[in-house]
Amino acid sequence: MEVQMKDVTMQFNNITAVDRMNVTIEDGELVSMLGPSGCGKSTTLFMLAGLYKPTAGEIFFGDRLVNKIEPEHREIGMVFQNYALYPHLSVLKNIMFPLKMRKVSKGEAEELAREMAKLVQIDHLLDRKPGQLSGGQQQRVAIARALVKKPKILLLDEPLSNLDARLRLEMREEIRRIQQEVKITTIFVTHDQEEAMSISDKILLMKDGKFQQFCPPQEMYDHPENEFVASFLGSPPINLFPASLMDNLKDVSISGTNDVITLSSPLKEGMDPARQVTLGIRPEDFYIETDEKKQGILGKTIMVERIGRDNLLNVEVQNKTVRAIVSPDLRIERGDVVKLGILPERAHLFAVHTGENLLDSKLR
Amino acid sequence: MQREALSKGFVYTLLIIGGLLMILPFVWMISTSLKAPNEVMIMPPKWIPDIFHWDNYVTAWTMAPFARYTLNSLVVVIASTIGELITTILAAYAFSRINFYGRDIAFAVLLGTMMVPGEVLLIPNFVTLANLGWIDQYEALIIPWLASIFSIFLLRQFFLSIPKELSFAAKIDGCSDFRFLWSIMVPLAKPALITIALLKAIGSWNAFLWPLIVTSSENMRTLPVGLTSFSTDAGTMYELLMAASTMIILPMIILYIILQKYIIEGVARAGIKG
Amino acid sequence: MNDTPTIGKTLKALLYLAPALLIIGTFNIYPIIKSFLMSFYTDYDYFKDIVNERGLSNYSYIFQDPEFWLSMKNTMIFVIGVVPISIILSLGIAVLLNQKIKFRGFFRTVYFIPFVTSVVAVSIVWRWIFHTQYGLLNHFLGFFGVSPIKWLSDPQMAMPALIILAVWKGLGYNIIIFLAGLQNINQQYYLAAKIDGASSWQRFKNITVPLLSSTTFFISIISIINSFKVFDEVFALFGGQPGPANSAQTVVYYIFNKFYGEWDFGVASAAAYALFIVIFILTLVQLYVGKRKVNY
């Protein structure tokens, strides 16, 4: 089912937790709501669930305005961070609980519950109590309980944050698999950008209650709307240089150095180009420039670390550490002065005050 | 090493002596209750009677209407325990899960009234019950004890420790508040509820001053009140007095030994909270 | 569901609270006010609940009544006798129980037994133990050459007898609270002190006692308050009398007697309020000192 938020706002006392959110999530999509803690993503999810009522704005499920509709009538399933399984009920009883509340006959409820348990691969654990299960298994039970009443929307609140690293990888694949099998609109809250990047169709990025960007993960990574989006995604994070845009609106000079970079993408049209800018380069968009005549950023290597196929260099530029992921073919030692070249169309340029991305991207 | 063994031995000796002093009165009570009248008042005392006179219990039981006293005590204990559990569950739910106007003030006032000693309430409560025509009725023995601020406080603390997400999940599953309370919260709070019920049952079984004041006819007396009047009648027939005392004391000791975990934890938790 | 109070939630809460509030309001809160008012009723017909006259004479009566002062004095003696003995004994036993010993649970169970028993019934048992001629206590004291003591008929000895009974009865409760307090003390302090070469007595004095001070304080106040309210023991131990020559007449006994023996509700209420004031002050002291965290 399609989910639409129109100017949705949530205020707690005087704090605006969510500020005029306008987003449309299409039917069958898996959307991650991403952002640092306290950015309002869980609040947004709770509003979709009906556990919080928005102070302003409208929420539509399909064509139906749901603002005044109680959670139990919204046709949603929800999985909580701590799973919220009923500790005194067996796994089977936990999964059957929503059906029991809907007065589904016992036999039918049990059949549906067993079917769902099979889907999430816990059909061998039905007689156990939640306390006897591992974190991953509890997670599966919680998903089964959320899905058993065949909801139209599945909401997950930081479902993986209580799991250890290995299980987290496994469970996120599982969530993806189950979601694609049931083809249900799924909204998933997380603060882990890697998690969001790996499983979602689209990411909704928020900060301080404000919408930042909503698009497929790769697009968000390649074409961030602003400096915050750029720096929130990616590990190691994007390198940011204070710089100034020169009069020709093509060259950027990096402050405190003699290095000048010529942009390969055009500026956005109709933009009043601020001259004080921030240049952003992702570590993997650097290469070692050996041609003395070509442009690049000069710096002294302070650390070389081999990570898998690549080398991670820490290079000192203007007392700041710049990280670059480069091919190991060229031997570089600690102490070497290197020139970091930038792959074409990979530079990002942000206005200092607004953080807005100044470059035009062909995709948009 | 040797010194340590010596001090360990010292610790055990002290604890055993102390423990003996604690249970000796009960041993002595049971021993006396089984003696023939001519074995009671002798020096040096005899610990094990020649023949166990179980008939002392029958004699005591029939000399005063102990059957009636026991029935009354059971009625009062069961009714007030069940009633208190119900009022406590409902009130603790409101105080822990519903954010209503004046909640914190109301709770503070209730806690504040716990400071007032029960003796202050005795006289006005007697007048209230007299006006209601309940003196010397079960109502007087039961109804004032159907709610306890202390129990509400204890259960509220327990309810607060149950994660909020559980009620969210239940809400999404289509479970009403009232149903959530009875089918999720109450089963989860079972240990706390057992503690509350046990402390209540023990207190109610042993209560003396209140039943003494609100009962006047023999038919309405509870066991402790009945025992004091029996003690006047029995005078120095200590074997009968001890038999009657055993009948009151032993059920609580047995209950305690079976369920001591709940009682001791409850006392310790309430104590630490202050 | 948003966590702000609304009219609807308040109505719902009232529904949940109604049964408890009805009982508590009628039998806990109303009588607090009522008994205060009653202490000023100097001419009162309780059957018809008609007050003919109000005044301060109930208070002036009790403050001039030597019997009231006697019961205050007796109660004080009882408190001073019970509280320190009980605290020292229970602290000692709790410390012993807190060591690495076998059967700890068993000992704890045994010490707590008296607490769950009927005061009236155990008082009657102790009446038998205190028996001058054939009582167990005098028999044991005989081993140490003590000649038989008239525990229950000698006005000098009635109060000690009452104190022995009260200490025995209440010991288990204090031990449980002390044990809970002891288990809250981080074992590392003891290890550190051991490394510094502190003997077990020094460790007790320098770690246990100061770190346990808030527990000790809590127990002291609770014990004092409960001791101030002693009644059941007196009634049962002395067969409904306040001891030989009123030697065990306590404040609650005085209230009981004025109320139930003489049907003088005004005087009884005034005495009850006097007791309340004493306990109230003690509670305030507890709250005040408790807030300031004793000793650390």
Coordinates of C-alpha atoms in Angstrom, one line a residue, chain C:
Chain C
M1 CA -1.0 7.5 23.1
N2 CA 1.1 10.7 23.0
D3 CA 2.3 11.0 26.6
T4 CA 0.4 14.1 27.6
P5 CA -2.5 14.0 30.0
T6 CA -6.0 14.5 28.4
I7 CA -9.5 14.6 29.8
G8 CA -10.2 11.2 28.3
K9 CA -7.2 9.6 29.9
T10 CA -8.1 11.2 33.2
L11 CA -11.6 9.7 33.1
K12 CA -10.2 6.4 32.2
A13 CA -7.7 6.5 35.0
L14 CA -10.5 7.4 37.4
L15 CA -12.3 4.3 36.4
Y16 CA -9.3 2.2 37.1
L17 CA -8.7 4.0 40.4
A18 CA -12.2 4.1 41.6
P19 CA -12.3 0.9 43.7
A20 CA -9.0 1.6 45.5
L21 CA -9.8 5.3 46.0
L22 CA -13.2 4.5 47.4
I23 CA -11.7 2.3 50.1
I24 CA -8.6 4.4 50.7
G25 CA -10.6 7.6 50.7
T26 CA -13.1 6.3 53.2
F27 CA -10.8 4.3 55.5
N28 CA -7.4 6.0 55.2
I29 CA -7.8 9.7 54.2
Y30 CA -11.2 10.7 55.7
P31 CA -10.3 9.4 59.1
I32 CA -7.0 11.3 59.2
I33 CA -9.1 14.5 59.1
K34 CA -11.9 13.1 61.1
S35 CA -9.8 12.0 64.0
F36 CA -8.1 15.4 64.1
L37 CA -11.6 17.0 64.4
M38 CA -12.7 14.4 66.9
S39 CA -9.8 15.2 69.2
F40 CA -11.7 18.5 69.8
Y41 CA -15.1 16.9 70.5
T42 CA -15.6 17.3 74.2
D43 CA -19.2 16.2 74.2
Y44 CA -20.0 13.7 71.5
D45 CA -22.7 11.1 70.8
Y46 CA -21.1 8.7 68.4
F47 CA -24.3 6.7 67.8
K48 CA -26.0 9.7 66.3
D49 CA -22.8 11.3 65.2
I50 CA -23.8 14.6 67.0
V51 CA -21.3 16.9 68.5
N52 CA -22.6 19.0 71.3
E53 CA -19.4 20.8 72.2
R54 CA -16.0 21.4 70.9
G55 CA -12.9 22.5 72.7
L56 CA -9.3 21.9 73.8
S57 CA -10.2 20.1 77.0
N58 CA -9.3 16.7 75.6
Y59 CA -5.7 17.8 75.1
S60 CA -5.5 19.5 78.5
Y61 CA -7.0 16.3 80.0
I62 CA -4.4 14.0 78.5
F63 CA -1.5 16.3 79.3
Q64 CA -2.6 16.4 82.9
D65 CA -3.4 12.7 83.1
P66 CA -0.6 10.9 85.0
E67 CA -1.6 7.7 83.3
F68 CA -0.9 9.3 79.9
W69 CA 2.5 10.3 81.0
L70 CA 3.1 6.9 82.5
S71 CA 2.3 5.3 79.2
M72 CA 4.5 7.7 77.3
K73 CA 7.3 6.9 79.7
N74 CA 6.8 3.2 79.4
T75 CA 6.7 3.5 75.7
M76 CA 10.0 5.4 75.7
I77 CA 11.6 2.7 77.9
F78 CA 10.3 0.1 75.6
V79 CA 11.7 1.9 72.5
I80 CA 15.1 2.5 74.2
G81 CA 15.2 -1.1 75.3
V82 CA 14.2 -2.7 72.0
V83 CA 15.8 -0.6 69.2
P84 CA 19.5 -0.7 70.1
I85 CA 19.5 -4.3 71.2
S86 CA 17.6 -5.4 68.1
I87 CA 19.9 -3.4 65.7
I88 CA 23.1 -4.6 67.3
L89 CA 22.0 -8.2 67.3
S90 CA 20.5 -8.2 63.8
L91 CA 23.5 -6.4 62.3
G92 CA 25.8 -9.0 63.9
I93 CA 23.8 -11.9 62.6
A94 CA 23.5 -10.3 59.1
V95 CA 27.2 -9.8 58.9
L96 CA 27.8 -13.5 59.9
L97 CA 25.2 -14.6 57.4
N98 CA 26.8 -12.5 54.7
Q99 CA 30.0 -14.5 54.9
K100 CA 30.8 -17.5 52.7
I101 CA 28.9 -20.0 54.8
K102 CA 26.9 -23.1 54.0
F103 CA 23.2 -23.2 54.8
R104 CA 22.9 -19.5 54.6
G105 CA 19.4 -19.8 53.2
F106 CA 18.5 -22.2 56.0
F107 CA 19.6 -19.8 58.7
R108 CA 17.9 -16.9 57.1
T109 CA 14.7 -18.9 57.0
V110 CA 15.0 -19.8 60.6
Y111 CA 15.7 -16.3 61.8
F112 CA 12.7 -14.9 59.9
I113 CA 10.1 -17.4 61.2
P114 CA 8.9 -15.4 64.2
F115 CA 8.1 -12.5 61.9
V116 CA 5.3 -14.4 60.1
T117 CA 3.6 -15.6 63.2
S118 CA 0.7 -14.1 65.1
V119 CA 1.9 -11.7 67.8
V120 CA -1.0 -12.8 70.0
A121 CA -0.2 -16.5 69.7
V122 CA 3.5 -16.1 70.3
S123 CA 2.9 -13.8 73.2
I124 CA 0.8 -16.6 74.8
V125 CA 3.7 -19.0 74.1
W126 CA 6.1 -16.6 75.8
R127 CA 3.7 -16.2 78.7
W128 CA 4.4 -19.9 79.3
I129 CA 8.1 -19.5 78.7
F130 CA 8.2 -16.6 81.3
H131 CA 6.3 -18.7 83.8
T132 CA 8.0 -18.1 87.2
Q133 CA 8.0 -21.6 88.5
Y134 CA 7.9 -23.9 85.4
G135 CA 8.9 -21.5 82.6
L136 CA 11.7 -22.4 80.3
L137 CA 13.6 -19.1 80.7
N138 CA 13.9 -19.4 84.5
H139 CA 14.9 -23.0 84.1
F140 CA 17.8 -21.9 81.8
L141 CA 18.8 -19.0 84.0
G142 CA 18.9 -21.5 86.9
F143 CA 21.9 -23.1 85.2
F144 CA 23.7 -19.8 85.8
G145 CA 22.6 -19.6 89.4
V146 CA 19.9 -17.0 88.8
S147 CA 17.0 -17.5 91.2
P148 CA 13.5 -17.6 89.6
I149 CA 12.4 -14.2 88.3
K150 CA 8.7 -13.2 88.4
W151 CA 8.7 -12.0 84.8
L152 CA 5.0 -11.3 84.4
S153 CA 4.0 -10.4 88.0
D154 CA 6.9 -8.2 89.1
P155 CA 6.3 -4.6 87.9
Q156 CA 10.1 -4.3 87.7
M157 CA 10.4 -7.2 85.3
A158 CA 7.3 -6.8 83.1
M159 CA 9.0 -4.3 80.8
P160 CA 12.2 -6.5 80.3
A161 CA 9.9 -9.4 79.5
L162 CA 8.1 -7.3 76.9
I163 CA 11.4 -6.2 75.4
I164 CA 12.8 -9.7 75.1
L165 CA 9.6 -10.8 73.3
A166 CA 9.7 -7.8 70.9
V167 CA 13.4 -8.2 70.1
W168 CA 12.9 -11.9 69.4
K169 CA 9.9 -11.2 67.2
G170 CA 11.4 -8.4 65.1
L171 CA 14.9 -9.7 64.6
G172 CA 14.3 -11.5 61.4
Y173 CA 12.9 -8.4 59.6
N174 CA 15.9 -6.3 60.5
I175 CA 18.3 -9.1 59.4
I176 CA 16.7 -9.3 56.0
I177 CA 17.0 -5.6 55.5
F178 CA 20.6 -5.5 56.7
L179 CA 21.4 -8.4 54.4
A180 CA 20.0 -6.6 51.5
G181 CA 22.0 -3.5 52.4
L182 CA 25.2 -5.6 52.9
Q183 CA 24.8 -7.2 49.4
N184 CA 24.7 -3.7 48.0
I185 CA 28.3 -3.0 49.2
N186 CA 30.8 -3.6 46.5
Q187 CA 33.1 -6.5 47.4
Q188 CA 36.0 -4.6 45.9
Y189 CA 36.2 -2.4 49.0
Y190 CA 36.8 -5.4 51.1
L191 CA 39.4 -6.8 48.7
A192 CA 41.2 -3.4 48.7
A193 CA 41.1 -3.2 52.5
K194 CA 42.4 -6.8 52.7
I195 CA 45.4 -5.9 50.5
D196 CA 46.0 -2.9 52.7
G197 CA 46.2 -5.2 55.6
A198 CA 43.0 -4.4 57.5
S199 CA 41.9 -7.0 60.0
S200 CA 38.3 -8.3 59.8
W201 CA 37.3 -6.1 62.7
Q202 CA 38.9 -3.1 61.0
R203 CA 37.1 -3.9 57.8
F204 CA 33.8 -4.2 59.7
K205 CA 34.4 -0.9 61.4
N206 CA 35.8 1.1 58.5
I207 CA 33.8 -0.3 55.6
T208 CA 30.7 -2.1 56.7
V209 CA 29.5 0.3 59.3
P210 CA 29.9 3.5 57.3
L211 CA 28.6 2.1 54.1
L212 CA 25.7 0.5 55.8
S213 CA 24.8 3.7 57.7
S214 CA 21.8 4.6 55.5
T215 CA 20.3 1.1 56.0
T216 CA 21.0 1.3 59.7
F217 CA 19.3 4.6 59.9
F218 CA 16.3 3.3 57.9
I219 CA 16.0 0.3 60.3
S220 CA 16.3 2.6 63.4
I221 CA 13.5 4.8 62.3
I222 CA 11.2 2.0 61.3
S223 CA 12.0 0.2 64.5
I224 CA 11.3 3.3 66.6
I225 CA 8.0 3.9 64.9
N226 CA 6.9 0.3 65.2
S227 CA 7.9 0.2 68.8
F228 CA 5.9 3.3 69.5
K229 CA 2.9 1.4 68.4
V230 CA 3.3 -1.7 70.5
F231 CA 0.0 -3.1 71.7
D232 CA -0.8 -6.7 70.7
E233 CA 2.2 -8.1 72.7
V234 CA 1.1 -6.2 75.9
F235 CA -2.5 -7.3 75.5
A236 CA -1.7 -11.0 75.0
L237 CA 1.3 -11.3 77.3
F238 CA -0.5 -9.9 80.3
G239 CA -3.9 -11.4 79.6
G240 CA -5.7 -8.2 78.5
Q241 CA -4.1 -6.1 81.3
P242 CA -1.4 -3.5 80.9
G243 CA 1.1 -5.4 83.0
P244 CA 1.3 -5.6 86.8
A245 CA 0.6 -2.2 88.3
N246 CA 0.3 -0.7 84.8
S247 CA 4.0 -1.3 84.4
A248 CA 3.6 -2.2 80.7
Q249 CA 0.9 0.4 79.8
T250 CA 1.9 1.9 76.5
V251 CA 0.5 4.8 74.5
V252 CA -1.6 2.6 72.2
Y253 CA -2.8 0.7 75.2
Y254 CA -3.9 4.0 76.7
I255 CA -5.7 4.9 73.5
F256 CA -7.3 1.5 73.3
N257 CA -8.4 1.8 76.9
K258 CA -9.8 5.3 76.6
F259 CA -11.6 4.3 73.4
Y260 CA -12.8 0.8 74.0
G261 CA -12.8 0.6 77.7
E262 CA -14.1 4.0 78.7
W263 CA -15.8 5.0 75.3
D264 CA -14.2 8.4 75.6
F265 CA -13.7 9.1 71.9
G266 CA -12.4 12.6 72.3
V267 CA -9.7 11.8 74.7
A268 CA -8.7 8.7 72.8
S269 CA -8.5 10.8 69.6
A270 CA -6.4 13.4 71.3
A271 CA -4.0 10.8 72.5
A272 CA -3.9 9.2 69.1
Y273 CA -3.0 12.5 67.6
A274 CA -0.3 13.1 70.1
L275 CA 1.1 9.7 69.1
F276 CA 0.8 10.7 65.4
I277 CA 2.8 13.9 66.0
V278 CA 5.6 12.0 67.6
I279 CA 5.7 9.5 64.7
F280 CA 5.3 12.3 62.1
I281 CA 8.3 14.1 63.5
L282 CA 10.4 10.9 63.4
T283 CA 9.3 10.3 59.8
L284 CA 10.3 13.9 58.8
V285 CA 13.7 13.3 60.4
Q286 CA 14.0 10.2 58.4
L287 CA 13.1 11.9 55.1
Y288 CA 15.4 14.8 55.9
V289 CA 18.4 12.8 56.9
G290 CA 17.7 10.2 54.3
K291 CA 17.8 12.8 51.6
R292 CA 21.2 14.0 52.8
K293 CA 22.6 10.5 52.4
V294 CA 24.1 9.3 55.7
N295 CA 27.8 9.3 55.9
Y296 CA 28.8 9.2 52.2

